[in-house]
Amino acid sequence: MRALARLGLFGSIARRPSPALALFCRNMTTGLPPSPIPLFPTVASYRVWRRKAFDEKKSVGFVATMGALHEGHLSLVRRSLAENDLTVMSIFVNPAQFAPHEDLATYPRTLPRDLELLTAISVDTPFGPRSASAVFVPTVSEMYPSGITQSVAEQKGTFVEVKGYGHQMEGRTRPNFFRGVATVVTKLFNVIEPTRTYFGQKDIQQALLLRRLTRDLLLSHPEPQNLFIVPTARDPSTSLALSSRNAYLSPHEREHAAPALYAALQAAQSAWEANASKADCVARAVAVIEETQRKLGDSADIRLDYVDMNDPESFDVLPDGTSRADWEADVGGRPVILSGAIWVGKTRLIDNIVLSRSAAFTKPC
C-alpha cells in the first residue's frame, strides 16, 4: 500500500483510492495491461465516458486501428490531438474483414507496446498540451453479439455493404473485405460518436468508401466533411509505406524488395505527368517490379498483384488509352487514384499515389 501511495495511486484523504488506482485495478481485473489512459472494453463503459464529454461540450477525435501501432497510426493521433479536445483510439482486430485463408490468427497483437507508444504522445496546442484520452478495446463478442465467422455464407446478424464500390481495386483481390470494414466501422462510429475521425491515405479506397458511407447513412458522428484522409507515413530511408504487416518482412525484404512497389508507382506517375496513356503508365510500373525481381534473383520473391488507375468517385478503371490531357478535358480537376499491390514472400503490401493538381483531394468533401 505504501508503495502504491508513493506512485500516486492513493488519494490523500483517508486512503481513498485515486482515479489512477481505480483505473489500474479495473485493468487488472479485466485482463487488460495497466495504462494511464482509460481503457474501455465494453460499449456500456465507454458510453458513460462519452456522455460526460457530450455534457461538457467537448469535441472528440477518433482513430480506428487494429493495433500493432506504427508511426502512421501515431501521425493520425497527433492530427486528432491538435484538432480536438479529446482523442479516442480503438484497437480491435476485426475478424469480418479477413477471409478464411488470410492472416487473422497471425496478425500482430501488441497491446502493451501499443499503449506505451500512445502514452508517450503529447501535442502542444494553444489550449495546453494534449494526450490520448481513452482507448476502446472491445472483445469480438462485444462487437459481434450475434457471433461471427470468417465465412460470409455462414454469417448471421446485421452487416453493412456499400453496394457497387467494393469490388474494384482492393475488392477485386479481397472480395468481402470492404463488407467487413464497413460493418465494423459503422459499429465503431455508433459507439465512439466522434466529432472528427482520421484515416490514412495508404488505405485510400477504404477511406473514400467510409466517407461515402457516412453520407449515405446520414451519420451525424461523424458527418462526411469530418472524415479526414491523412497522407501516408513512409519509412524515411526507403519510402516504404508504413504498415502493421511490414512486421512480417525480413530485413532484406524490407530494405530491397518491398520498396519496389512505391518506386513502380512513382514511375507510373512520371509517365502520367508526361501525358502517357494509362496503359503505358501501368507498363512502366510493371517494368520496375520485374526489374527489381530480376536484380534480386532468388534472394527475395516478388509477385505483382495489380497496378491500376481508378476514378476516385466510382472506382471505375480508366480506359487504357486515357492520358492526363484526355482525363482533365473530360472531368476537369477530378484526380486519379494510382494504386497497386505486390506480394513479397508471404506478405501482401499495398500503396497508392493520388494524381492530382489539387492538394485538396484528401480534404473533406
Tab-separated table of C-alpha atoms in Angstrom:
chain	number	residue	atom	x	y	z
A	1	MET	CA	0.000	0.000	0.000
A	2	ARG	CA	2.809	2.416	0.854
A	3	ALA	CA	4.473	1.647	-2.464
A	4	LEU	CA	1.224	2.345	-4.266
A	5	ALA	CA	0.841	5.582	-2.356
A	6	ARG	CA	4.323	6.674	-3.412
A	7	LEU	CA	3.270	6.036	-7.017
A	8	GLY	CA	0.307	8.326	-6.548
A	9	LEU	CA	-2.228	5.522	-6.744
A	10	PHE	CA	-3.884	6.501	-3.465
A	11	GLY	CA	-5.563	9.776	-2.644
A	12	SER	CA	-4.516	11.734	0.407
A	13	ILE	CA	-7.846	11.655	2.238
A	14	ALA	CA	-8.456	8.576	4.383
A	15	ARG	CA	-6.607	6.374	1.921
A	16	ARG	CA	-9.355	6.891	-0.659
A	17	PRO	CA	-8.317	5.198	-3.944
A	18	SER	CA	-7.272	7.729	-6.534
A	19	PRO	CA	-8.669	7.615	-10.088
A	20	ALA	CA	-5.313	6.173	-11.159
A	21	LEU	CA	-5.666	3.248	-8.748
A	22	ALA	CA	-9.250	2.640	-9.786
A	23	LEU	CA	-8.110	2.520	-13.393
A	24	PHE	CA	-5.172	0.245	-12.522
A	25	CYS	CA	-7.400	-2.178	-10.624
A	26	ARG	CA	-10.052	-2.223	-13.342
A	27	ASN	CA	-7.482	-3.035	-15.992
A	28	MET	CA	-6.048	-5.833	-13.868
A	29	THR	CA	-9.471	-7.406	-13.231
A	30	THR	CA	-10.408	-7.274	-16.932
A	31	GLY	CA	-7.114	-8.799	-18.039
A	32	LEU	CA	-6.029	-5.554	-19.702
A	33	PRO	CA	-2.494	-4.231	-19.203
A	34	PRO	CA	-2.030	-1.333	-16.776
A	35	SER	CA	-2.237	2.007	-18.532
A	36	PRO	CA	-2.549	5.664	-17.511
A	37	ILE	CA	-5.017	6.044	-20.386
A	38	PRO	CA	-8.562	4.847	-19.586
A	39	LEU	CA	-9.271	1.543	-21.344
A	40	PHE	CA	-12.881	0.660	-22.142
A	41	PRO	CA	-13.534	-2.995	-23.036
A	42	THR	CA	-17.325	-2.640	-23.255
A	43	VAL	CA	-19.744	-0.390	-25.088
A	44	ALA	CA	-21.562	0.420	-21.854
A	45	SER	CA	-18.422	1.561	-20.011
A	46	TYR	CA	-17.318	3.748	-22.917
A	47	ARG	CA	-20.744	5.372	-23.251
A	48	VAL	CA	-20.597	6.592	-19.661
A	49	TRP	CA	-17.358	8.400	-20.547
A	50	ARG	CA	-18.818	9.706	-23.826
A	51	ARG	CA	-21.897	11.172	-22.141
A	52	LYS	CA	-19.626	13.203	-19.899
A	53	ALA	CA	-17.821	14.591	-22.971
A	54	PHE	CA	-21.184	15.479	-24.515
A	55	ASP	CA	-22.276	17.223	-21.306
A	56	GLU	CA	-19.027	19.198	-21.238
A	57	LYS	CA	-19.464	20.071	-24.944
A	58	LYS	CA	-16.027	18.701	-25.808
A	59	SER	CA	-15.071	17.596	-29.293
A	60	VAL	CA	-13.898	14.002	-29.725
A	61	GLY	CA	-11.445	12.884	-32.400
A	62	PHE	CA	-11.270	9.204	-33.303
A	63	VAL	CA	-8.590	6.947	-34.781
A	64	ALA	CA	-9.698	3.391	-35.590
A	65	THR	CA	-6.909	0.773	-35.617
A	66	MET	CA	-6.295	-2.953	-35.368
A	67	GLY	CA	-3.291	-2.322	-33.131
A	68	ALA	CA	0.349	-3.126	-33.913
A	69	LEU	CA	0.809	0.626	-33.956
A	70	HIS	CA	3.430	2.375	-36.050
A	71	GLU	CA	4.266	5.959	-36.956
A	72	GLY	CA	1.423	6.036	-39.468
A	73	HIS	CA	-1.141	5.463	-36.719
A	74	LEU	CA	0.615	7.899	-34.419
A	75	SER	CA	0.522	10.629	-37.065
A	76	LEU	CA	-3.267	10.261	-37.125
A	77	VAL	CA	-3.339	10.575	-33.335
A	78	ARG	CA	-1.240	13.745	-33.443
A	79	ARG	CA	-3.580	15.260	-36.007
A	80	SER	CA	-6.564	14.437	-33.802
A	81	LEU	CA	-4.899	15.833	-30.683
A	82	ALA	CA	-4.229	19.105	-32.482
A	83	GLU	CA	-7.833	19.465	-33.637
A	84	ASN	CA	-9.988	18.063	-30.817
A	85	ASP	CA	-10.484	18.477	-27.086
A	86	LEU	CA	-10.369	14.691	-26.585
A	87	THR	CA	-8.938	11.857	-28.671
A	88	VAL	CA	-10.069	8.232	-28.640
A	89	MET	CA	-8.371	5.278	-30.317
A	90	SER	CA	-9.912	1.872	-30.883
A	91	ILE	CA	-7.791	-1.275	-31.000
A	92	PHE	CA	-9.724	-4.220	-32.412
A	93	VAL	CA	-8.637	-6.930	-34.843
A	94	ASN	CA	-11.806	-7.303	-36.893
A	95	PRO	CA	-12.460	-10.892	-37.992
A	96	ALA	CA	-15.126	-9.836	-40.515
A	97	GLN	CA	-12.553	-8.280	-42.844
A	98	PHE	CA	-10.358	-11.381	-43.046
A	99	ALA	CA	-11.140	-14.174	-45.497
A	100	PRO	CA	-10.754	-17.729	-44.141
A	101	HIS	CA	-7.366	-18.115	-45.872
A	102	GLU	CA	-5.981	-14.777	-44.633
A	103	ASP	CA	-3.842	-13.908	-41.611
A	104	LEU	CA	-6.365	-13.344	-38.810
A	105	ALA	CA	-4.643	-15.823	-36.481
A	106	THR	CA	-1.154	-14.399	-37.043
A	107	TYR	CA	-1.982	-10.692	-37.312
A	108	PRO	CA	0.299	-8.843	-34.824
A	109	ARG	CA	-1.316	-8.242	-31.433
A	110	THR	CA	0.892	-5.964	-29.324
A	111	LEU	CA	-1.460	-4.182	-26.917
A	112	PRO	CA	1.066	-3.427	-24.106
A	113	ARG	CA	3.516	-1.883	-26.593
A	114	ASP	CA	0.682	-0.045	-28.357
A	115	LEU	CA	-0.340	1.579	-25.090
A	116	GLU	CA	3.255	2.569	-24.344
A	117	LEU	CA	3.539	4.284	-27.725
A	118	LEU	CA	0.205	6.019	-27.303
A	119	THR	CA	1.003	7.165	-23.779
A	120	ALA	CA	4.240	8.786	-24.972
A	121	ILE	CA	2.456	11.119	-27.410
A	122	SER	CA	1.702	14.698	-26.393
A	123	VAL	CA	0.862	17.629	-28.630
A	124	ASP	CA	1.182	21.262	-27.598
A	125	THR	CA	-1.839	23.343	-28.567
A	126	PRO	CA	-2.998	26.910	-27.799
A	127	PHE	CA	-5.159	25.284	-25.118
A	128	GLY	CA	-2.255	23.443	-23.492
A	129	PRO	CA	-0.691	20.001	-24.047
A	130	ARG	CA	-2.993	17.188	-25.103
A	131	SER	CA	-2.585	13.427	-24.949
A	132	ALA	CA	-4.839	10.480	-25.740
A	133	SER	CA	-8.000	10.463	-23.647
A	134	ALA	CA	-9.320	6.909	-23.987
A	135	VAL	CA	-8.848	3.603	-25.778
A	136	PHE	CA	-11.741	1.353	-26.777
A	137	VAL	CA	-10.554	-2.279	-26.628
A	138	PRO	CA	-13.604	-4.493	-27.167
A	139	THR	CA	-13.724	-8.259	-27.442
A	140	VAL	CA	-15.069	-10.000	-30.509
A	141	SER	CA	-18.273	-10.925	-28.666
A	142	GLU	CA	-18.769	-7.286	-27.646
A	143	MET	CA	-18.569	-6.139	-31.261
A	144	TYR	CA	-20.479	-9.087	-32.743
A	145	PRO	CA	-23.186	-10.068	-30.243
A	146	SER	CA	-24.791	-12.382	-32.825
A	147	GLY	CA	-21.457	-14.141	-33.314
A	148	ILE	CA	-19.059	-14.004	-36.257
A	149	THR	CA	-17.401	-16.431	-38.625
A	150	GLN	CA	-14.979	-15.629	-41.433
A	151	SER	CA	-17.169	-17.497	-43.919
A	152	VAL	CA	-19.628	-14.955	-45.320
A	153	ALA	CA	-22.046	-17.715	-46.326
A	154	GLU	CA	-22.328	-18.827	-42.694
A	155	GLN	CA	-22.595	-15.385	-41.074
A	156	LYS	CA	-25.734	-14.386	-39.179
A	157	GLY	CA	-26.759	-10.953	-37.972
A	158	THR	CA	-26.506	-7.453	-39.377
A	159	PHE	CA	-23.793	-6.382	-41.813
A	160	VAL	CA	-23.165	-3.226	-43.824
A	161	GLU	CA	-22.303	-3.212	-47.524
A	162	VAL	CA	-21.607	-0.227	-49.759
A	163	LYS	CA	-23.055	-1.581	-52.992
A	164	GLY	CA	-21.224	-1.016	-56.251
A	165	TYR	CA	-17.990	0.273	-54.710
A	166	GLY	CA	-16.365	-2.719	-53.051
A	167	HIS	CA	-15.439	-4.970	-55.971
A	168	GLN	CA	-12.863	-2.759	-57.694
A	169	MET	CA	-9.212	-2.141	-56.754
A	170	GLU	CA	-8.584	-3.950	-53.458
A	171	GLY	CA	-12.031	-5.530	-53.639
A	172	ARG	CA	-11.004	-7.442	-56.757
A	173	THR	CA	-8.452	-9.431	-54.725
A	174	ARG	CA	-10.319	-9.331	-51.391
A	175	PRO	CA	-14.000	-9.545	-52.411
A	176	ASN	CA	-15.561	-9.393	-48.915
A	177	PHE	CA	-13.001	-7.119	-47.319
A	178	PHE	CA	-14.974	-3.872	-47.569
A	179	ARG	CA	-18.153	-5.502	-46.276
A	180	GLY	CA	-16.233	-6.343	-43.111
A	181	VAL	CA	-14.680	-2.873	-42.912
A	182	ALA	CA	-17.979	-1.065	-43.465
A	183	THR	CA	-19.666	-3.197	-40.823
A	184	VAL	CA	-17.079	-2.741	-38.095
A	185	VAL	CA	-16.545	0.973	-38.728
A	186	THR	CA	-20.301	1.616	-38.656
A	187	LYS	CA	-20.369	-0.115	-35.274
A	188	LEU	CA	-17.372	1.899	-34.074
A	189	PHE	CA	-18.922	5.175	-35.198
A	190	ASN	CA	-22.122	4.224	-33.320
A	191	VAL	CA	-20.110	3.543	-30.168
A	192	ILE	CA	-17.483	6.302	-30.266
A	193	GLU	CA	-19.715	9.061	-31.716
A	194	PRO	CA	-16.727	11.068	-32.942
A	195	THR	CA	-16.795	14.718	-33.863
A	196	ARG	CA	-13.951	14.061	-36.311
A	197	THR	CA	-12.238	10.891	-37.475
A	198	TYR	CA	-8.918	10.247	-39.237
A	199	PHE	CA	-7.834	7.582	-41.736
A	200	GLY	CA	-4.565	7.086	-43.591
A	201	GLN	CA	-4.207	7.567	-47.339
A	202	LYS	CA	-2.414	4.205	-47.639
A	203	ASP	CA	-5.888	2.640	-47.468
A	204	ILE	CA	-7.356	5.217	-49.863
A	205	GLN	CA	-10.229	3.090	-51.178
A	206	GLN	CA	-11.282	2.237	-47.633
A	207	ALA	CA	-11.221	5.884	-46.568
A	208	LEU	CA	-13.230	7.089	-49.576
A	209	LEU	CA	-15.726	4.260	-49.163
A	210	LEU	CA	-16.210	5.170	-45.492
A	211	ARG	CA	-16.706	8.817	-46.391
A	212	ARG	CA	-19.457	7.710	-48.774
A	213	LEU	CA	-20.925	5.501	-46.036
A	214	THR	CA	-21.213	8.429	-43.619
A	215	ARG	CA	-23.021	10.398	-46.313
A	216	ASP	CA	-25.346	7.593	-47.448
A	217	LEU	CA	-26.324	6.610	-43.885
A	218	LEU	CA	-26.835	10.258	-42.862
A	219	LEU	CA	-24.464	9.904	-39.932
A	220	SER	CA	-24.037	12.831	-37.567
A	221	HIS	CA	-20.986	11.463	-35.716
A	222	PRO	CA	-19.030	11.922	-37.839
A	223	GLU	CA	-20.533	13.950	-40.633
A	224	PRO	CA	-18.926	13.277	-44.044
A	225	GLN	CA	-16.962	16.528	-44.020
A	226	ASN	CA	-15.376	15.496	-40.730
A	227	LEU	CA	-13.780	12.310	-42.051
A	228	PHE	CA	-10.193	13.297	-42.833
A	229	ILE	CA	-7.712	11.411	-45.025
A	230	VAL	CA	-4.134	11.934	-43.831
A	231	PRO	CA	-1.104	11.466	-46.145
A	232	THR	CA	0.665	8.109	-45.981
A	233	ALA	CA	3.529	7.848	-43.480
A	234	ARG	CA	6.673	6.346	-45.017
A	235	ASP	CA	9.978	4.884	-43.937
A	236	PRO	CA	12.421	7.810	-44.184
A	237	SER	CA	15.150	5.733	-45.824
A	238	THR	CA	13.205	3.504	-48.248
A	239	SER	CA	9.867	5.350	-48.699
A	240	LEU	CA	8.057	2.088	-47.910
A	241	ALA	CA	4.509	2.836	-46.742
A	242	LEU	CA	4.259	2.042	-43.048
A	243	SER	CA	2.003	-0.912	-42.289
A	244	SER	CA	1.496	-3.327	-39.421
A	245	ARG	CA	2.097	-6.161	-41.879
A	246	ASN	CA	5.623	-4.876	-42.532
A	247	ALA	CA	6.493	-6.832	-39.385
A	248	TYR	CA	6.212	-9.991	-41.483
A	249	LEU	CA	9.082	-8.873	-43.753
A	250	SER	CA	12.673	-9.939	-43.247
A	251	PRO	CA	15.250	-7.124	-43.044
A	252	HIS	CA	16.393	-7.989	-46.593
A	253	GLU	CA	12.829	-7.940	-47.937
A	254	ARG	CA	12.055	-4.681	-46.161
A	255	GLU	CA	15.130	-2.887	-47.498
A	256	HIS	CA	15.459	-4.263	-51.022
A	257	ALA	CA	12.184	-5.827	-52.208
A	258	ALA	CA	9.234	-4.065	-50.580
A	259	PRO	CA	10.200	-0.517	-51.717
A	260	ALA	CA	9.747	-1.650	-55.340
A	261	LEU	CA	6.005	-1.006	-55.153
A	262	TYR	CA	6.300	2.701	-54.418
A	263	ALA	CA	9.105	3.030	-56.964
A	264	ALA	CA	6.824	1.411	-59.539
A	265	LEU	CA	4.003	3.821	-58.745
A	266	GLN	CA	6.390	6.768	-58.997
A	267	ALA	CA	7.437	5.577	-62.466
A	268	ALA	CA	3.785	5.443	-63.497
A	269	GLN	CA	3.231	8.896	-62.012
A	270	SER	CA	6.085	10.358	-64.057
A	271	ALA	CA	4.673	8.806	-67.215
A	272	TRP	CA	1.199	10.199	-66.451
A	273	GLU	CA	2.601	13.685	-65.916
A	274	ALA	CA	4.351	13.354	-69.301
A	275	ASN	CA	0.908	12.650	-70.828
A	276	ALA	CA	1.468	8.944	-71.498
A	277	SER	CA	-1.575	6.730	-71.840
A	278	LYS	CA	-2.874	4.822	-68.856
A	279	ALA	CA	-1.690	1.553	-70.445
A	280	ASP	CA	1.827	2.953	-70.828
A	281	CYS	CA	1.835	4.192	-67.224
A	282	VAL	CA	0.902	0.754	-65.925
A	283	ALA	CA	3.521	-0.844	-68.178
A	284	ARG	CA	6.202	1.446	-66.695
A	285	ALA	CA	5.209	0.341	-63.206
A	286	VAL	CA	5.195	-3.336	-64.108
A	287	ALA	CA	8.665	-2.946	-65.626
A	288	VAL	CA	10.022	-1.611	-62.321
A	289	ILE	CA	8.644	-4.622	-60.437
A	290	GLU	CA	10.063	-7.042	-62.985
A	291	GLU	CA	13.476	-5.359	-62.963
A	292	THR	CA	13.616	-5.477	-59.167
A	293	GLN	CA	12.781	-9.184	-59.229
A	294	ARG	CA	15.493	-9.773	-61.824
A	295	LYS	CA	18.127	-7.953	-59.752
A	296	LEU	CA	17.227	-9.735	-56.518
A	297	GLY	CA	17.079	-13.177	-58.110
A	298	ASP	CA	16.426	-15.925	-55.594
A	299	SER	CA	17.164	-13.702	-52.567
A	300	ALA	CA	13.576	-12.399	-52.484
A	301	ASP	CA	10.281	-13.415	-54.042
A	302	ILE	CA	8.279	-10.517	-55.536
A	303	ARG	CA	4.948	-11.095	-57.277
A	304	LEU	CA	2.760	-8.394	-58.757
A	305	ASP	CA	-0.897	-8.471	-57.725
A	306	TYR	CA	-2.057	-5.407	-59.648
A	307	VAL	CA	-1.269	-1.849	-60.693
A	308	ASP	CA	-4.142	0.245	-61.980
A	309	MET	CA	-5.649	3.713	-62.219
A	310	ASN	CA	-9.169	4.440	-60.985
A	311	ASP	CA	-11.753	7.182	-60.764
A	312	PRO	CA	-11.942	8.221	-57.066
A	313	GLU	CA	-15.716	8.673	-57.184
A	314	SER	CA	-16.858	5.498	-58.955
A	315	PHE	CA	-13.643	3.447	-58.506
A	316	ASP	CA	-14.053	2.514	-62.177
A	317	VAL	CA	-10.859	1.631	-64.043
A	318	LEU	CA	-9.647	4.252	-66.504
A	319	PRO	CA	-9.665	3.112	-70.159
A	320	ASP	CA	-6.225	2.036	-71.360
A	321	GLY	CA	-5.941	4.836	-73.925
A	322	THR	CA	-6.704	7.666	-71.474
A	323	SER	CA	-3.979	10.275	-70.966
A	324	ARG	CA	-3.795	13.054	-68.414
A	325	ALA	CA	-4.876	15.595	-71.045
A	326	ASP	CA	-7.848	13.393	-72.001
A	327	TRP	CA	-8.856	12.931	-68.375
A	328	GLU	CA	-8.636	16.604	-67.477
A	329	ALA	CA	-10.583	17.581	-70.579
A	330	ASP	CA	-13.284	15.081	-69.662
A	331	VAL	CA	-13.675	15.571	-65.888
A	332	GLY	CA	-11.838	18.778	-65.071
A	333	GLY	CA	-9.975	18.772	-61.779
A	334	ARG	CA	-11.001	15.336	-60.542
A	335	PRO	CA	-7.900	13.342	-59.542
A	336	VAL	CA	-6.946	9.782	-60.380
A	337	ILE	CA	-6.020	7.070	-57.889
A	338	LEU	CA	-2.897	5.196	-58.965
A	339	SER	CA	-2.659	2.125	-56.761
A	340	GLY	CA	-1.005	-1.234	-56.607
A	341	ALA	CA	-0.304	-4.338	-54.580
A	342	ILE	CA	2.563	-6.809	-54.553
A	343	TRP	CA	3.483	-9.940	-52.677
A	344	VAL	CA	6.904	-10.016	-51.057
A	345	GLY	CA	7.299	-13.592	-49.943
A	346	LYS	CA	4.110	-14.316	-47.990
A	347	THR	CA	3.384	-10.644	-47.238
A	348	ARG	CA	0.939	-8.623	-49.315
A	349	LEU	CA	1.690	-4.889	-49.495
A	350	ILE	CA	-0.439	-2.055	-50.885
A	351	ASP	CA	0.280	1.567	-51.753
A	352	ASN	CA	-1.090	4.413	-53.843
A	353	ILE	CA	-0.421	7.873	-55.227
A	354	VAL	CA	-3.158	10.432	-55.821
A	355	LEU	CA	-2.586	12.001	-59.225
A	356	SER	CA	-3.966	15.475	-58.764
A	357	ARG	CA	-3.052	19.080	-59.339
A	358	SER	CA	-5.023	19.964	-56.233
A	359	ALA	CA	-3.797	19.284	-52.699
A	360	ALA	CA	-7.424	19.481	-51.529
A	361	PHE	CA	-8.401	15.984	-52.705
A	362	THR	CA	-7.943	14.251	-49.362
A	363	LYS	CA	-9.673	17.056	-47.508
A	364	PRO	CA	-13.340	16.610	-46.557
A	365	CYS	CA	-15.920	16.561	-49.311
